[in-house]
Each structure stands twice: as structure tokens, then as C-alpha cells.
Short mmCIF file of C-alpha atoms in Angstrom, two decimals:
data_model
loop_
_atom_site.label_atom_id
_atom_site.label_comp_id
_atom_site.label_asym_id
_atom_site.label_seq_id
_atom_site.Cartn_x
_atom_site.Cartn_y
_atom_site.Cartn_z
CA MET K 1 90.60 -226.91 160.00
CA ASP K 2 94.19 -226.05 159.07
CA PHE K 3 95.61 -222.68 157.99
CA THR K 4 95.66 -223.57 154.29
CA ARG K 5 91.95 -224.37 154.38
CA TYR K 6 91.19 -220.99 155.97
CA ILE K 7 93.07 -219.20 153.19
CA GLU K 8 91.23 -221.18 150.51
CA ASN K 9 87.86 -220.24 152.02
CA ILE K 10 88.82 -216.56 152.19
CA VAL K 11 89.96 -216.62 148.55
CA VAL K 12 86.59 -218.09 147.50
CA TYR K 13 84.85 -215.27 149.38
CA ILE K 14 87.07 -212.69 147.64
CA ASN K 15 86.28 -214.14 144.22
CA SER K 16 82.56 -214.09 145.02
CA HIS K 17 82.74 -210.43 146.07
CA LEU K 18 84.48 -209.45 142.84
CA MET K 19 81.95 -211.34 140.72
CA MET K 20 78.98 -209.60 142.38
CA ASP K 21 79.72 -206.39 140.47
CA HIS K 22 82.39 -205.52 137.91
CA ARG K 23 83.06 -202.28 139.82
CA ASN K 24 83.97 -204.10 143.03
CA SER K 25 87.57 -204.09 144.19
CA ILE K 26 89.37 -205.67 147.12
CA ALA K 27 92.34 -205.11 149.42
CA VAL K 28 93.63 -207.91 151.66
CA ILE K 29 95.73 -207.06 154.71
CA ALA K 30 97.35 -209.62 157.01
CA SER K 31 98.08 -208.66 160.61
CA HIS K 32 100.40 -210.41 163.06
CA VAL K 33 101.74 -209.51 166.51
CA ASN K 34 104.52 -207.31 165.12
CA LYS K 35 103.70 -207.08 161.42
CA SER K 36 100.96 -205.84 159.13
CA CYS K 37 101.22 -205.87 155.36
CA TYR K 38 99.19 -205.99 152.17
CA LEU K 39 98.61 -209.42 150.69
CA TYR K 40 96.83 -207.79 147.78
CA SER K 41 95.65 -204.37 146.66
CA PRO K 42 94.65 -202.99 143.25
CA HIS K 43 97.96 -201.11 143.21
CA MET K 44 99.82 -204.44 142.98
CA ASP K 45 98.81 -205.14 139.38
CA ASN K 46 102.32 -204.31 138.16
CA TRP K 47 103.71 -206.72 140.74
CA ILE K 48 102.11 -209.73 139.07
CA LYS K 49 103.35 -208.59 135.65
CA ASN K 50 106.93 -208.24 136.87
CA THR K 51 106.77 -211.58 138.68
CA ASN K 52 105.51 -213.40 135.61
CA SER K 53 108.07 -211.78 133.32
CA ASN K 54 110.95 -212.88 135.55
CA SER K 55 109.78 -216.45 136.19
CA THR K 56 108.21 -219.43 134.51
CA VAL K 57 104.96 -219.06 136.46
CA ASN K 58 101.90 -219.07 134.22
CA ILE K 59 98.51 -217.84 135.37
CA ALA K 60 95.88 -220.51 134.78
CA LYS K 61 93.83 -219.95 131.65
CA ASP K 62 91.30 -222.74 132.04
CA GLY K 63 88.15 -220.66 131.69
CA ARG K 64 88.45 -218.80 134.98
CA HIS K 65 88.27 -215.02 135.05
CA GLU K 66 91.82 -213.79 134.42
CA GLU K 67 91.62 -211.12 137.14
CA LEU K 68 90.55 -213.70 139.72
CA SER K 69 93.48 -215.92 138.75
CA HIS K 70 95.85 -212.97 139.21
CA ILE K 71 94.45 -212.13 142.64
CA ASN K 72 94.53 -215.76 143.80
CA TYR K 73 98.15 -216.11 142.71
CA ILE K 74 99.23 -212.90 144.44
CA ILE K 75 97.53 -213.81 147.72
CA GLU K 76 98.99 -217.32 147.75
CA THR K 77 102.48 -215.98 147.03
CA ARG K 78 102.27 -213.18 149.59
CA VAL K 79 101.02 -215.57 152.31
CA LYS K 80 104.06 -217.79 151.73
CA GLU K 81 106.36 -214.75 151.95
CA LEU K 82 104.63 -213.50 155.10
CA VAL K 83 105.05 -216.85 156.85
CA GLN K 84 108.78 -216.81 156.09
CA GLU K 85 109.56 -213.23 157.15
CA MET K 86 108.99 -211.61 160.55
CA ALA K 87 110.18 -208.00 160.05
CA THR K 88 108.10 -205.06 161.27
CA ALA K 89 106.10 -203.09 158.71
CA ASP K 90 103.50 -200.33 158.71
CA ILE K 91 100.46 -199.98 156.45
CA HIS K 92 98.46 -196.95 155.37
CA ASN K 93 94.74 -196.65 155.80
CA HIS K 94 93.50 -198.18 152.55
CA VAL K 95 89.90 -197.04 152.98
CA ASP K 96 90.92 -193.43 153.55
CA GLN K 97 93.14 -193.48 150.47
CA ASP K 98 90.46 -195.15 148.38
CA LEU K 99 87.85 -192.57 149.38
CA ARG K 100 90.19 -189.71 148.55
CA ASN K 101 90.96 -191.18 145.14
CA LYS K 102 87.44 -192.29 144.17
CA GLY K 103 85.31 -189.79 146.04
CA GLN K 104 82.05 -191.63 146.71
CA ALA K 105 83.39 -195.19 146.94
CA LYS K 106 81.17 -197.43 149.10
CA SER K 107 83.82 -199.16 151.16
CA ARG K 108 83.42 -201.68 153.96
CA ILE K 109 85.84 -203.54 156.18
CA LEU K 110 85.73 -207.23 157.09
CA VAL K 111 87.97 -208.40 159.93
CA ILE K 112 88.57 -212.15 160.23
CA LYS K 113 90.05 -212.67 163.68
CA CYS K 114 91.41 -215.86 165.24
CA THR K 115 93.59 -214.48 168.07
CA PRO K 116 92.66 -212.89 171.43
CA ASP K 117 92.68 -209.12 171.97
CA THR K 118 95.87 -207.49 173.18
CA SER K 119 96.23 -204.12 174.86
CA PHE K 120 98.52 -202.62 172.21
CA GLN K 121 95.71 -203.01 169.65
CA TYR K 122 93.49 -200.53 171.50
CA LEU K 123 94.75 -197.30 169.93
CA PRO K 124 94.94 -198.55 166.31
CA ILE K 125 91.47 -200.07 166.57
CA MET K 126 89.95 -196.92 168.10
CA ASN K 127 91.54 -194.80 165.34
CA CYS K 128 90.12 -197.20 162.76
CA ILE K 129 86.66 -197.06 164.35
CA PHE K 130 86.56 -193.26 164.38
CA THR K 131 87.83 -193.05 160.78
CA ALA K 132 85.27 -195.61 159.59
CA GLN K 133 82.48 -193.82 161.43
CA LYS K 134 83.53 -190.50 159.88
CA TYR K 135 83.31 -191.91 156.34
CA ASN K 136 80.23 -194.12 157.00
CA VAL K 137 82.23 -197.30 156.43
CA PRO K 138 80.76 -200.35 158.23
CA ILE K 139 83.15 -202.70 160.00
CA ASP K 140 82.18 -206.39 159.96
CA ALA K 141 83.88 -208.96 162.17
CA CYS K 142 84.08 -212.73 161.74
CA VAL K 143 85.59 -214.09 164.96
CA ILE K 144 86.85 -217.67 164.87
CA GLU K 145 88.11 -218.13 168.43
CA LYS K 146 87.34 -216.04 171.55
CA ASP K 147 84.97 -213.06 171.48
CA SER K 148 86.58 -209.68 170.86
CA GLY K 149 85.36 -206.73 172.92
CA PHE K 150 87.18 -204.32 170.59
CA LEU K 151 85.45 -205.64 167.47
CA GLN K 152 82.05 -205.81 169.17
CA GLN K 153 82.30 -202.07 169.80
CA ALA K 154 83.63 -201.41 166.28
CA CYS K 155 80.74 -203.24 164.62
CA ASP K 156 78.11 -201.65 166.86
CA ILE K 157 79.40 -198.10 166.34
CA THR K 158 79.78 -198.37 162.55
CA GLY K 159 76.66 -200.46 161.87
CA GLY K 160 78.47 -203.62 160.83
CA ILE K 161 77.89 -207.31 161.61
CA TYR K 162 79.66 -209.09 164.45
CA LEU K 163 79.58 -212.87 164.22
CA LYS K 164 81.26 -215.43 166.48
CA LEU K 165 81.52 -218.70 164.59
CA GLN K 166 79.87 -221.70 166.20
CA SER K 167 81.92 -224.04 164.01
CA PRO K 168 85.17 -222.90 162.31
CA SER K 169 84.68 -225.58 159.64
CA GLY K 170 81.71 -223.57 158.35
CA LEU K 171 83.77 -220.42 157.70
CA LEU K 172 82.97 -220.25 153.99
CA GLN K 173 79.22 -220.62 154.61
CA TYR K 174 79.30 -217.77 157.14
CA LEU K 175 81.32 -215.55 154.79
CA LEU K 176 78.98 -216.05 151.83
CA THR K 177 75.67 -215.78 153.70
CA ALA K 178 76.37 -213.10 156.31
CA PHE K 179 79.19 -210.94 154.95
CA LEU K 180 78.92 -211.10 151.15
CA PRO K 181 75.68 -209.04 150.77
CA ASN K 182 76.20 -205.27 150.65
CA GLN K 183 74.47 -202.76 152.91
CA SER K 184 71.36 -202.34 150.75
CA MET K 185 70.86 -206.11 150.40
CA ARG K 186 71.24 -206.70 154.13
CA GLU K 187 68.07 -204.73 154.82
CA THR K 188 66.02 -207.50 153.16
CA LEU K 189 67.84 -210.44 154.79
CA ILE K 190 67.40 -212.13 158.16
CA LEU K 191 70.85 -211.65 159.66
CA PRO K 192 72.25 -212.96 162.96
CA PRO K 193 70.87 -211.00 165.93
CA LYS K 194 73.11 -208.32 167.34
CA ALA K 195 75.04 -209.35 170.41
CA LYS K 196 74.81 -207.25 173.55
CA VAL K 197 77.87 -205.01 173.58
CA ASP K 198 79.66 -204.31 176.84
CA TYR K 199 81.08 -200.80 176.59
CA ARG K 200 83.00 -201.05 179.82
CA ALA K 201 86.68 -200.46 179.24
CA ALA K 202 89.35 -203.03 180.06
CA CYS K 203 92.44 -201.83 181.89
CA PHE K 204 95.69 -202.25 180.02
CA CYS K 205 97.50 -203.70 183.03
CA HIS K 206 95.28 -206.68 183.90
CA ARG K 207 92.80 -206.77 180.97
CA GLU K 208 89.88 -206.67 183.43
CA LEU K 209 86.65 -204.74 182.84
CA ILE K 210 86.38 -201.73 185.12
CA GLU K 211 83.68 -199.20 186.00
CA ILE K 212 86.05 -196.38 187.01
CA GLY K 213 89.67 -196.01 185.95
CA TYR K 214 92.50 -193.65 185.08
CA ILE K 215 92.93 -192.53 181.46
CA CYS K 216 96.15 -191.17 179.99
CA SER K 217 95.46 -187.74 178.49
CA VAL K 218 98.08 -188.33 175.79
CA CYS K 219 97.44 -191.83 174.39
CA LEU K 220 94.08 -192.66 176.06
CA SER K 221 95.37 -195.89 177.62
CA ILE K 222 93.41 -197.06 180.67
CA SER K 223 94.65 -198.18 184.09
CA CYS K 224 92.68 -199.57 187.01
CA LYS K 225 94.84 -197.61 189.47
CA PHE K 226 96.97 -194.49 189.38
CA VAL K 227 100.44 -194.92 187.88
CA PRO K 228 103.03 -192.10 187.82
CA VAL K 229 104.26 -193.11 184.34
CA CYS K 230 101.98 -194.21 181.51
CA PRO K 231 103.01 -197.77 180.53
CA THR K 232 102.03 -197.12 176.91
CA CYS K 233 103.51 -193.73 175.99
CA GLN K 234 105.79 -193.17 179.03
CA THR K 235 104.18 -189.81 179.90
CA HIS K 236 104.85 -188.70 183.51
CA PHE K 237 101.96 -187.64 185.76
CA THR K 238 101.53 -186.19 189.22
CA LEU K 239 98.53 -186.92 191.41
CA ARG K 240 97.13 -183.64 192.68
CA ILE K 241 95.46 -183.79 196.08
CA ALA K 242 92.89 -181.12 196.84
CA LYS K 243 93.85 -178.91 199.77
CA LYS K 244 91.57 -178.87 202.76
CA LYS K 245 89.61 -175.67 203.19
CA LYS K 246 90.40 -173.69 206.30
CA LYS K 247 87.56 -173.27 208.73
CA ALA K 248 86.28 -169.71 209.00
#
């Protein structure tokens, strides 16, 4: 299944989520190796108005919900822009901002992942897990390619669903049946069984699971052997050797 088909399936899932309840909202964030940016957020409503006023683009008015047409158009346009540009960008924690603005918003996070884990993702993911756990926000993961140890831990800690697709061509079916229902509805459904989570850490140097390792006290990166300089944050360390006690 090609990239365009994936985007179409995700857009259908987004539309279904918004139609479940008129109070539902959505934020779509795309993440690449060196870039993360919003494809859509509720704060981009003015963006579509400015775009339409300065161009000949007309939102379809063929009976579809106008808001869904707006969101679909924004996502399609932003995906095209994202493919063309490769600059670095930072994003703010949308869930944290949403909770501060709306108070008791029932947020949840769905991660659709099709690339392998990389060591530099460790700190951002751990920060996201702890923030989600603090605010009782479940993290769901739909993994298309190889299993993700990071996301397995994130889903297990926050009470979300981790699902490794057996067939990528069935992405839309998985999204609508496993990830569309909210937390209260999931209690009455027969969901995929939870996978056994391996909480062993992987060293940043070789990406191998280890029982005992060395942890940087500054950035929490993990090494399988002692290194004088942290490869992640460049903090310098000294290995202290206990002195032998003198015999009485």
C-alpha cells in the first residue's frame, strides 16, 4: 500500500472520530527523522480562511460536513508541504496545552508508526509517557512495520492499546475497530490481547537489550559499558574506584 493510501485511511479515521461526538476535536502531528510539525490543529482554522481568500481553491460543498472538508483540505495541503521541505522544527505538547485550556478534556494519543526505533527518540518518548501518565491520557500505538519497544512500554504504562498490524492493507479496519472507541466503550469490547512487554532497557550504543548498564545522571541515556563522556549530552564522568580497606 502506497503513502497516499495510508493518508486517505488516516483521514477517514479522523472524520469518523469527529462524527462520533460534536465535542470531539483532533490534532494531527507528523514526525520525521529531523522534523516534527502540525498537519492540523483546531488553532489552524484561520489558516484555511486565509488560504481560500488568496487562492481559487473551493472547499467541496457536496453534502459533506463543512468542517470535515476543511480538515481534509488542510491535512492534504500540509502533507504536500511537509514532503517538499526538510527544515528542523519543534512542536509544543498539544495535550498539555489542551488540558490547561479546557480543564477536564478527555484526551488520548494515537501513534501510527512505520519506522524502527532510534536512540534519540528515547528522551522525548519518556517525557511524553510521564506527561500522559500524569494527566491520565492513554497512548495507543498502531505499528505498521517492526515492533516498537518504546511504544509497548508507553501503551502499557498509560493503559492504551498496542497493536502490530498483521496486514498493512487493513489499516483502516484496525483504526476503526480497535482505536476509534473511547475508553468507556472499550470496556465492553473484545480488544486484541495485550502483548508481553519487555521492560529491559536497550543501550544507546548498540541498541541491544541489557540487564545491567550505565545511566547518565543528566539525560538518562543508557550505555552497556562505562564511557567517560555521555554520547547524548556530552557530560563528562569519572569512574570512582573504592579504596581497599587497610587490615587492622
